[in-house]
mmCIF file of C-alpha atoms and ligand atoms in Angstrom:
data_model
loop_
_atom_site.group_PDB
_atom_site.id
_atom_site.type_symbol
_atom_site.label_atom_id
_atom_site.label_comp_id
_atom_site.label_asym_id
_atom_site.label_seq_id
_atom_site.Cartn_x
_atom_site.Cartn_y
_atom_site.Cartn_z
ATOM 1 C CA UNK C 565 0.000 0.000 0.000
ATOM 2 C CA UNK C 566 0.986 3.580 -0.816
ATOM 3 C CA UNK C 567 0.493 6.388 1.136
ATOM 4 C CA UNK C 568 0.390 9.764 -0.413
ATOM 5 C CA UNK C 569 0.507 12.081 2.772
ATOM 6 C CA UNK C 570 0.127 15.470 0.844
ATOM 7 C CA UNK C 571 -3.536 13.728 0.484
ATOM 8 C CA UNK C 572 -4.748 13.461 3.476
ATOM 9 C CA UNK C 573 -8.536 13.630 4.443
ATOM 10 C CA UNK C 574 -10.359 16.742 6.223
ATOM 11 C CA UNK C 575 -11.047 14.617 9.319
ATOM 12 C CA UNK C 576 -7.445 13.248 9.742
ATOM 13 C CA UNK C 577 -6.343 16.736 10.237
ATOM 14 C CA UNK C 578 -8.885 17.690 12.563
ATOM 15 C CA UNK C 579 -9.322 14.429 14.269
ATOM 16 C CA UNK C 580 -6.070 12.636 15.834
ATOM 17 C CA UNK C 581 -5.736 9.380 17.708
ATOM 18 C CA UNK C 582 -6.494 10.247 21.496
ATOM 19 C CA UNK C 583 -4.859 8.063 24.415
ATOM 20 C CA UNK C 584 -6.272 7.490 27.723
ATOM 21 C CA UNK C 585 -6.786 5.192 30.477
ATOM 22 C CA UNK C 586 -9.363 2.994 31.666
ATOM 23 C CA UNK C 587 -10.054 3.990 34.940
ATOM 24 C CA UNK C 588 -8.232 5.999 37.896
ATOM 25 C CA UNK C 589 -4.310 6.096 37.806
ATOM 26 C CA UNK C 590 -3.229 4.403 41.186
ATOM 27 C CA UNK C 591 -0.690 7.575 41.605
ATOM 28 C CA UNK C 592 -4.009 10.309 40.925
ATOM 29 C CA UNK C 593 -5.489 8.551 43.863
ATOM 30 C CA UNK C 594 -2.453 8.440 45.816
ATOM 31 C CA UNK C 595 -2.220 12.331 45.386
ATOM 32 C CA UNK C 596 -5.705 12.622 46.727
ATOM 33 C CA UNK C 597 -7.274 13.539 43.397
ATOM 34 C CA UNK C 598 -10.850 13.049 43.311
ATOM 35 C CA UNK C 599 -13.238 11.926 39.889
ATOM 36 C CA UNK C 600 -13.150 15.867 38.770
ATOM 37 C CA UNK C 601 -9.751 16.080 39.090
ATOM 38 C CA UNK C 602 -9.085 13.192 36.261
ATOM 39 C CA UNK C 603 -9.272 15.243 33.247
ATOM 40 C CA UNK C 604 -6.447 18.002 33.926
ATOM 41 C CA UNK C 605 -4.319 15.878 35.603
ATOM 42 C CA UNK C 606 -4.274 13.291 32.473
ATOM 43 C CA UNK C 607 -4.151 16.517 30.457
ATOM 44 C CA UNK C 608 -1.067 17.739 32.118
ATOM 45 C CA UNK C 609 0.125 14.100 31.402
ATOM 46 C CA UNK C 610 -0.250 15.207 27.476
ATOM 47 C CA UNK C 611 -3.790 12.574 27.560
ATOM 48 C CA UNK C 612 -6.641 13.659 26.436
ATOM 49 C CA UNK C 613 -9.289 10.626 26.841
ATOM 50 C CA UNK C 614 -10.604 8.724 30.219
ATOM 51 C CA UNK C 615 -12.765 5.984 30.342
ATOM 52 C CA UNK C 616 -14.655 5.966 33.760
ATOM 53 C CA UNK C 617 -15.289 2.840 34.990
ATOM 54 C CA UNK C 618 -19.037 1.868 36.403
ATOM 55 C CA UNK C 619 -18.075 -1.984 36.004
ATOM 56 C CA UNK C 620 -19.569 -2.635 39.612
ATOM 57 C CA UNK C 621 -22.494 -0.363 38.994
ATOM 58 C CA UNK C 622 -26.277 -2.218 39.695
ATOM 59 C CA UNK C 623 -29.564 -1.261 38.349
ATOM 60 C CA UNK C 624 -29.522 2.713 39.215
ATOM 61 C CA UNK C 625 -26.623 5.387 38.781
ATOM 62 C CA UNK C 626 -23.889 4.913 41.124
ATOM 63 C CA UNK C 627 -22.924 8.706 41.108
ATOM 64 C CA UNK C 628 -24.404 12.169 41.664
ATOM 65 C CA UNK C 629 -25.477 13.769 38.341
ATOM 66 C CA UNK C 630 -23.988 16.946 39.616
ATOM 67 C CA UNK C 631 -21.009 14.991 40.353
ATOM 68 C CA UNK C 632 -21.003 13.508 36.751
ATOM 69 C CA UNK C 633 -21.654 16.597 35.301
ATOM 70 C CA UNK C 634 -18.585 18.044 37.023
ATOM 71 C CA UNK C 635 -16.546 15.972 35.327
ATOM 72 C CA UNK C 636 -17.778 16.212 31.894
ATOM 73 C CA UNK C 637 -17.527 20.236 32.898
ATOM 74 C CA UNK C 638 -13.423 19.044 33.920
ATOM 75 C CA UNK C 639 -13.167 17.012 30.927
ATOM 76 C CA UNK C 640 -14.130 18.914 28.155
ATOM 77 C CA UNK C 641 -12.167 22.496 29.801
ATOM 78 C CA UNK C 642 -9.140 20.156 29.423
ATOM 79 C CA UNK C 643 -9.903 18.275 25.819
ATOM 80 C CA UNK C 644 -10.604 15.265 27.557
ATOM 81 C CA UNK C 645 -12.792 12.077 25.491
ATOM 82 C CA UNK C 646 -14.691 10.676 27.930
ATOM 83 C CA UNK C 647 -16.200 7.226 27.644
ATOM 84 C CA UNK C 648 -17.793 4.661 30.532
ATOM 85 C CA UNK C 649 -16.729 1.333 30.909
ATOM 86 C CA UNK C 650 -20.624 0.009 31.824
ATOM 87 C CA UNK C 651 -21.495 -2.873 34.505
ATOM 88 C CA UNK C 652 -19.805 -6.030 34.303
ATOM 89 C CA UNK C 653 -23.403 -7.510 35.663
ATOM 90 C CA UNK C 654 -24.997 -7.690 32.008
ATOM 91 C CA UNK C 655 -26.038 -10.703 30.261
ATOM 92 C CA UNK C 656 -28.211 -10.190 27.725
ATOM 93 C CA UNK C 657 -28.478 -14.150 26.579
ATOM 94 C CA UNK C 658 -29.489 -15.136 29.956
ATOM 95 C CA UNK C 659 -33.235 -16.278 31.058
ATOM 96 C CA UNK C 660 -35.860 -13.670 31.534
ATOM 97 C CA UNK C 661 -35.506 -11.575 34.445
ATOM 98 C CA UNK C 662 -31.628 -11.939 34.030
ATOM 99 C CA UNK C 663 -32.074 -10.200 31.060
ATOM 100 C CA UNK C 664 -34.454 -7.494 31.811
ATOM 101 C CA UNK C 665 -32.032 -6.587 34.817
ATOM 102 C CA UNK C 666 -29.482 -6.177 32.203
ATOM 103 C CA UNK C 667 -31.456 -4.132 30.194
ATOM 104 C CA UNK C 668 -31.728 -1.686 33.369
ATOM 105 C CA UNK C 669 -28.180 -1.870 34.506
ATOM 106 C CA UNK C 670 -27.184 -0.603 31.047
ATOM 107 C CA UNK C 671 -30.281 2.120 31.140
ATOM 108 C CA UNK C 672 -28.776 3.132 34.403
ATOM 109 C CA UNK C 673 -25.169 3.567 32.898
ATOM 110 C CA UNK C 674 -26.182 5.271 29.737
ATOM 111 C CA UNK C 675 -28.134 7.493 31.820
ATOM 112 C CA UNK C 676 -25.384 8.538 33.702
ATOM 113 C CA UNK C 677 -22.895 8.511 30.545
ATOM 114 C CA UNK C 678 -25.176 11.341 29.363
ATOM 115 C CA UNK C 679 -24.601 13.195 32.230
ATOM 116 C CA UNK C 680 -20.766 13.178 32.077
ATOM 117 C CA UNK C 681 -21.282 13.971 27.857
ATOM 118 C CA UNK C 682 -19.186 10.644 27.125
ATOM 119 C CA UNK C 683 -19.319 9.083 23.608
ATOM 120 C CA UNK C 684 -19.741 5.829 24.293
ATOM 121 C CA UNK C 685 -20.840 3.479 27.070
ATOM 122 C CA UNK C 686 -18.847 0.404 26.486
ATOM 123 C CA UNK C 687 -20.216 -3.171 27.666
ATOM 124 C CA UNK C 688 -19.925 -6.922 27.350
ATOM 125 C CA UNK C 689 -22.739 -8.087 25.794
ATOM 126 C CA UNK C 690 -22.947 -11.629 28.023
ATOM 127 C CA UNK C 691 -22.686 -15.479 28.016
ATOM 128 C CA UNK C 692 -23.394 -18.488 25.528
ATOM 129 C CA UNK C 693 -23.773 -20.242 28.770
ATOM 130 C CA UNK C 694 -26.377 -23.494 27.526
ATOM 131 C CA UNK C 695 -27.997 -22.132 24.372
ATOM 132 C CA UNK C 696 -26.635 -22.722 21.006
ATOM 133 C CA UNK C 697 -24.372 -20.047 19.838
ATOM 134 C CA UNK C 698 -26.935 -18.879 17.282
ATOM 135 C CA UNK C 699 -29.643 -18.612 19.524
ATOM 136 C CA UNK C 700 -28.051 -16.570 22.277
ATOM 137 C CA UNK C 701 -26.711 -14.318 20.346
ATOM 138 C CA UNK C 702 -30.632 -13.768 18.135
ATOM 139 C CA UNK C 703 -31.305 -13.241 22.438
ATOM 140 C CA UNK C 704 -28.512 -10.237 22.808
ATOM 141 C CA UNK C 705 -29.551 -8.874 19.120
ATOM 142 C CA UNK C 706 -33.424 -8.661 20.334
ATOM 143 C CA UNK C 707 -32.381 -7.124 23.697
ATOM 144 C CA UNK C 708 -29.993 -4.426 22.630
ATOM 145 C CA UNK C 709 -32.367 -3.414 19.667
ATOM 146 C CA UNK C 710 -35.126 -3.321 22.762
ATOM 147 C CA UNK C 711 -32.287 -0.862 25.404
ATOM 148 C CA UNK C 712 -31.596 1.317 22.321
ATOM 149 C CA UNK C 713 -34.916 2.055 21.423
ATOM 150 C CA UNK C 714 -35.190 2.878 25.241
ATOM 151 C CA UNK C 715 -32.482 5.207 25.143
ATOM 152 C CA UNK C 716 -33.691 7.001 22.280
ATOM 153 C CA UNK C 717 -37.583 7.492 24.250
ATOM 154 C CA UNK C 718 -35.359 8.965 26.994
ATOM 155 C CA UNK C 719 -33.567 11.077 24.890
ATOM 156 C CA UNK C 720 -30.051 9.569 25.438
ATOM 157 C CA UNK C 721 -27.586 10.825 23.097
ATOM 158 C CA UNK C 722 -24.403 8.224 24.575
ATOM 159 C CA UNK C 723 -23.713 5.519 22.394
ATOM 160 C CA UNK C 724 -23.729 2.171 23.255
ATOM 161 C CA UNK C 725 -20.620 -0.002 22.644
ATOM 162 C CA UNK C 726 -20.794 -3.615 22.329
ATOM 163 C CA UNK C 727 -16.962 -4.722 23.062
ATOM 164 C CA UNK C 728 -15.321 -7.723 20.749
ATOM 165 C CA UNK C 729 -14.521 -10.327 24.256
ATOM 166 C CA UNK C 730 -12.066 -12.331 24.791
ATOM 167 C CA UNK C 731 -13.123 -15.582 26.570
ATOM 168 C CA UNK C 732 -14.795 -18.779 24.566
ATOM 169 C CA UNK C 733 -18.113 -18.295 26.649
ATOM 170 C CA UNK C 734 -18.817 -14.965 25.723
ATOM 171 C CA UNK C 735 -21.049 -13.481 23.560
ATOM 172 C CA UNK C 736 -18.810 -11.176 21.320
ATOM 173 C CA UNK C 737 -16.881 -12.431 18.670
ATOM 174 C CA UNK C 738 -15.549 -9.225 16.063
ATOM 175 C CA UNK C 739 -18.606 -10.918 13.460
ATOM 176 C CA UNK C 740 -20.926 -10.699 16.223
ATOM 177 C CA UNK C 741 -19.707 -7.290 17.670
ATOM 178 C CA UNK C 742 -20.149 -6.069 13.776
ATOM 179 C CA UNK C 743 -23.576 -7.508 13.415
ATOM 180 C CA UNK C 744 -24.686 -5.673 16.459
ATOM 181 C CA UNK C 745 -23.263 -2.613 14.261
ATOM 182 C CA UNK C 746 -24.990 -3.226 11.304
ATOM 183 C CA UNK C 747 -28.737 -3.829 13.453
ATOM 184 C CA UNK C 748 -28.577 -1.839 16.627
ATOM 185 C CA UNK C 749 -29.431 1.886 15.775
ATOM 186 C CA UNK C 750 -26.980 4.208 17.957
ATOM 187 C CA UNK C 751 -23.681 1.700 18.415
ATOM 188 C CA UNK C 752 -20.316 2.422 18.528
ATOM 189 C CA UNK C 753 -18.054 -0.175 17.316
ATOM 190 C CA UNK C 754 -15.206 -0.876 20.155
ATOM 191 C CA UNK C 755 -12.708 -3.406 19.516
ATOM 192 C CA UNK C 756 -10.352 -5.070 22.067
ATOM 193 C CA UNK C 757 -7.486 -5.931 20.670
ATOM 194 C CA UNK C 758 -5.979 -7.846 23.346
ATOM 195 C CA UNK C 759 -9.047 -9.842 23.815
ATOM 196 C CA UNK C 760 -8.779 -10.534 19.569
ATOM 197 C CA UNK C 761 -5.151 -11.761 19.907
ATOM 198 C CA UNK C 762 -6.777 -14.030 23.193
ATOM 199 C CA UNK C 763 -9.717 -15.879 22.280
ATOM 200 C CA UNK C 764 -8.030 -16.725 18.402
ATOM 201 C CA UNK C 765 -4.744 -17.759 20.397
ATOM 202 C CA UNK C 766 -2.684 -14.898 19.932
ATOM 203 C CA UNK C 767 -3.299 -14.789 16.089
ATOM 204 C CA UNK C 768 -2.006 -10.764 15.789
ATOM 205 C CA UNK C 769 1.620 -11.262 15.378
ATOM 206 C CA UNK C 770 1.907 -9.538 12.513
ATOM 207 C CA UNK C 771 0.916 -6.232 11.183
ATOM 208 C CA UNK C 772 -0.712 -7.855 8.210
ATOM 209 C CA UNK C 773 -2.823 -9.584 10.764
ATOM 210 C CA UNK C 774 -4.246 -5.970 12.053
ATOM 211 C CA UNK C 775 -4.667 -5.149 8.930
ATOM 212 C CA UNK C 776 -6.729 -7.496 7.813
ATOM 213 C CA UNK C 777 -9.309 -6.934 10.368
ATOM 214 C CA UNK C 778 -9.079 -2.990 9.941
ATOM 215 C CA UNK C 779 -10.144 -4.470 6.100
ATOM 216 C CA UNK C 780 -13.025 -6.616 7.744
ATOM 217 C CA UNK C 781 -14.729 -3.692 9.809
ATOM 218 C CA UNK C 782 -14.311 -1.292 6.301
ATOM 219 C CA UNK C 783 -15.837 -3.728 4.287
ATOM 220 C CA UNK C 784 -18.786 -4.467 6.831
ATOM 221 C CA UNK C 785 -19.428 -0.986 8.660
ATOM 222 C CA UNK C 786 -17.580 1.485 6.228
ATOM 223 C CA UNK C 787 -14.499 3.681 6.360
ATOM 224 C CA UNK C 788 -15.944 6.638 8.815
ATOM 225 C CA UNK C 789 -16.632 3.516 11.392
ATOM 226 C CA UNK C 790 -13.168 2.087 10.627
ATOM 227 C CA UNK C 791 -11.375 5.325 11.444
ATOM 228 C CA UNK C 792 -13.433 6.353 14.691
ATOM 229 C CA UNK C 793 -13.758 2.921 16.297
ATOM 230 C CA UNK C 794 -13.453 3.197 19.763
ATOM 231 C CA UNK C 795 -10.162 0.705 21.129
ATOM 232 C CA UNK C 796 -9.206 -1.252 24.099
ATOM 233 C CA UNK C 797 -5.521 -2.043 23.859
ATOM 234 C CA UNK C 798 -2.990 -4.267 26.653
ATOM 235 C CA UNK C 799 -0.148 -7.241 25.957
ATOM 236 C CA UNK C 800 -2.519 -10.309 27.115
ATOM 237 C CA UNK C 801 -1.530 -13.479 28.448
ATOM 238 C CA UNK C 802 -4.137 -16.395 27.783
ATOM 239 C CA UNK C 803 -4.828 -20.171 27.945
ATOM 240 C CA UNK C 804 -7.255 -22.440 25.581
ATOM 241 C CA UNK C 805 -10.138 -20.429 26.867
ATOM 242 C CA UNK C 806 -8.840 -17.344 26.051
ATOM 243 C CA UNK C 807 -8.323 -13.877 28.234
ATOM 244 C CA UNK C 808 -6.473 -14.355 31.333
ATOM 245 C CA UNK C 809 -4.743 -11.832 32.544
ATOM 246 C CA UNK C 810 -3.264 -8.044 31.038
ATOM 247 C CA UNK C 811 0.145 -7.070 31.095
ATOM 248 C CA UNK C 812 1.916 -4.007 30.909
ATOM 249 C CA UNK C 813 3.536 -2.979 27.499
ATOM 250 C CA UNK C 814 7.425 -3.680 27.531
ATOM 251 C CA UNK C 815 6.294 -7.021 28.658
ATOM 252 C CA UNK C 816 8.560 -8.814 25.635
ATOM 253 C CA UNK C 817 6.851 -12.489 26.157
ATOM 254 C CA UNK C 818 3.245 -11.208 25.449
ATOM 255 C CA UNK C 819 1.665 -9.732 22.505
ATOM 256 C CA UNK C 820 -0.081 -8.114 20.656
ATOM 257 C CA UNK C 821 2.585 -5.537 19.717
ATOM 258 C CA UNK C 822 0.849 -1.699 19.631
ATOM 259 C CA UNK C 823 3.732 -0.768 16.981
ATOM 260 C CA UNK C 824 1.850 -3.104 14.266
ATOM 261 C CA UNK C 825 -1.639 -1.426 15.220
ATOM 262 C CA UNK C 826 0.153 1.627 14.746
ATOM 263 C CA UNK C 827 1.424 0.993 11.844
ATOM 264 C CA UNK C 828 -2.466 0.217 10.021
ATOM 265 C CA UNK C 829 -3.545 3.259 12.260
ATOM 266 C CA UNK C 830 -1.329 5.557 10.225
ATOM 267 C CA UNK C 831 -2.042 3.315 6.934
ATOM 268 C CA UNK C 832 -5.570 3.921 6.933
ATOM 269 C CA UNK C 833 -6.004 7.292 8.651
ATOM 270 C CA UNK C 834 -7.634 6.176 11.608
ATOM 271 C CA UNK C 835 -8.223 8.599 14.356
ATOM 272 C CA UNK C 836 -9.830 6.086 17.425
ATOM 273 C CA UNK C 837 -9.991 6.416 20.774
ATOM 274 C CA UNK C 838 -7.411 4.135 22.430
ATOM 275 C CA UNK C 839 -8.347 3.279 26.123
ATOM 276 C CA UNK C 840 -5.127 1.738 27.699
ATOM 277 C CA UNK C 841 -6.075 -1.490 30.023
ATOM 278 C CA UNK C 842 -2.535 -2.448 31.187
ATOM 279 C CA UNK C 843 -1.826 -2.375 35.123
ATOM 280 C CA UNK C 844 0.684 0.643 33.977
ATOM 281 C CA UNK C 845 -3.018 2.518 33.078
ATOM 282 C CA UNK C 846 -2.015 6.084 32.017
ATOM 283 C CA UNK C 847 2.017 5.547 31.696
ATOM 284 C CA UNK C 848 1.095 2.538 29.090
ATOM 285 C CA UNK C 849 -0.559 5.284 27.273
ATOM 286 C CA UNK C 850 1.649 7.616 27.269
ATOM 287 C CA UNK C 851 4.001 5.126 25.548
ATOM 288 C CA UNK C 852 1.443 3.754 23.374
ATOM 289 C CA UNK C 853 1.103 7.906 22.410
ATOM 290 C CA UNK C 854 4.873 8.068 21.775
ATOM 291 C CA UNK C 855 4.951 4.931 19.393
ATOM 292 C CA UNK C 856 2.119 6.188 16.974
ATOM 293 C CA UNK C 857 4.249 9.450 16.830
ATOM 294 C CA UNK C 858 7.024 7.956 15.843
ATOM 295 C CA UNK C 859 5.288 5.637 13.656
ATOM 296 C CA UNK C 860 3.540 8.699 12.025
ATOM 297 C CA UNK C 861 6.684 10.977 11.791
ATOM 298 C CA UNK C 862 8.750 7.989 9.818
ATOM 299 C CA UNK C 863 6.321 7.512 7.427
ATOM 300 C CA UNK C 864 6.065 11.963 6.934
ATOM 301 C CA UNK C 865 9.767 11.445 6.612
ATOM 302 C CA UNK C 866 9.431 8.984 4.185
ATOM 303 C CA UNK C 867 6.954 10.661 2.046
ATOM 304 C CA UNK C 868 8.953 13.738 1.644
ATOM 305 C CA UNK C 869 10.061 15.031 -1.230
HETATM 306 ZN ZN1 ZN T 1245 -14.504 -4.478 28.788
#
């Protein structure tokens, strides 16, 4: 592929690749910061996205809307993307009432997303547990079809963000993450990669390998959803079932490798959100920041005159 860099699009020039972490940094809380705080002091960092985490959250907000407003306030004074990393307590394949208390715990988190003005409220869309593949998922398709037409009678703007897994038994394969694309009104596609490289047993080891699924999501959701996917990125360490735990990034014996996913990044003119899960949170980022720059800069070298 050839890349003609005096061509670039509109949106690549406006839009960049933003870097964040999910969650907290340990050494914010250690200084006594509190939620508001976040924003400047990743901005300070040279950030400029958080994903707030609401993984524990139950059927009703967690926080204060003031509160949550205060940080969207925080956020967007210091060019902050926010997103919200929804309940871990959603399964939207499971029996009945599992599945209607799903459907409020991510009400309750979009609800509070809207607050804070995040983009996207990103989830796990739940378990194969004992149906057949096909049928569980038809179950997830019918309930997140039901929670966005909910969202839009309450006027939600957030998106919601079905996340590509990366465990056997759950529900989120990048086809079924895709499909959810194509048939849920008001998604937001966010891919994993860690938890791609897991559950296919470590299959990105090469940058052709990115590639090819940057090629998959163009061809299925178009190039606008290509270049603003939303991305979860950590080296991953798995077994036959898949995800089992994240590692930090100069962790040599793990992959996937952030340079390759760079490298398609810069290839295709993607600008996504890229929400660091490593234990090293925000100083992961920052590193995963400083790679895409070089990244970018050798290739500008390389298309000089
Ligand atoms: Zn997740």
């Amino acid at each position: 592929m050839t890349i003609n860099l005096k061509n670039l699009d509109r949106d690549w020039m406006t839009e960049h690749t933003r870097f964040g972490p999910a969650g907290v940094p340990p050494m914010f809380r250690l200084m006594g910061a509190k939620t508001p705080d976040v924003p400047k002091l990743l901005h300070e960092e040279g950030l400029d996205a958080f994903e707030y985490q609401a993984v524990q959250w139950g059927q009703k907000p967690q926080m204060k809307q003031a509160d949550a407003e205060k940080l969207g306030e925080e956020a967007r004074k210091n060019d902050v993307r926010l997103s919200m990393h929804g309940s871990y307590f959603v399964n939207l394949a499971g029996k009945r009432d599992v599945v209607e208390a799903s459907k409020r715990r991510l009400i309750a988190c979009a609800t509070a997303a809207d607050w804070m003005g995040a983009y996207v409220m990103v989830f796990h869309t739940g378990f194969y547990g004992r149906f057949e593949k096909d049928y569980a998922f038809k179950t997830c398709l019918d309930a997140l079809k039901a929670v966005s037409a909910e969202m839009r009678s309450r006027g939600l703007k957030v998106k919601l963000g079905p996340e590509t897994m990366g465990r056997k038994f759950q529900v989120g394969t990048l086809d079924e993450i895709l499909t959810i694309c194509q048939e849920v009104e008001g998604t937001q596609l966010v891919v994993d990669w860690g938890h791609l490289h897991a559950l296919h047993q470590g299959t990105l080891k090469k940058t052709e390998d990115f590639r090819a699924i940057a090629e998959k999501v163009e061809q299925k959701l178009g190039v606008e959803a290509l270049k603003s996917m939303h991305c979860h990125f950590s080296k991953i360490e798995f077994t036959s079932q898949g995800e089992k735990r994240h590692h930090p990034l100069d962790e040599e014996r793990y992959g996937p490798d952030f340079r390759m996913l760079a490298e398609v990044i810069a290839d295709f003119q993607m600008h996504p959100t890229m929400i660091c899960e490593s234990p090293l949170l925000d100083i992961d980022a920052r590193k995963m920041q400083d790679i895409l720059k070089q990244v970018l800069e050798s290739k500008q070298s390389k298309a000089a005159p």
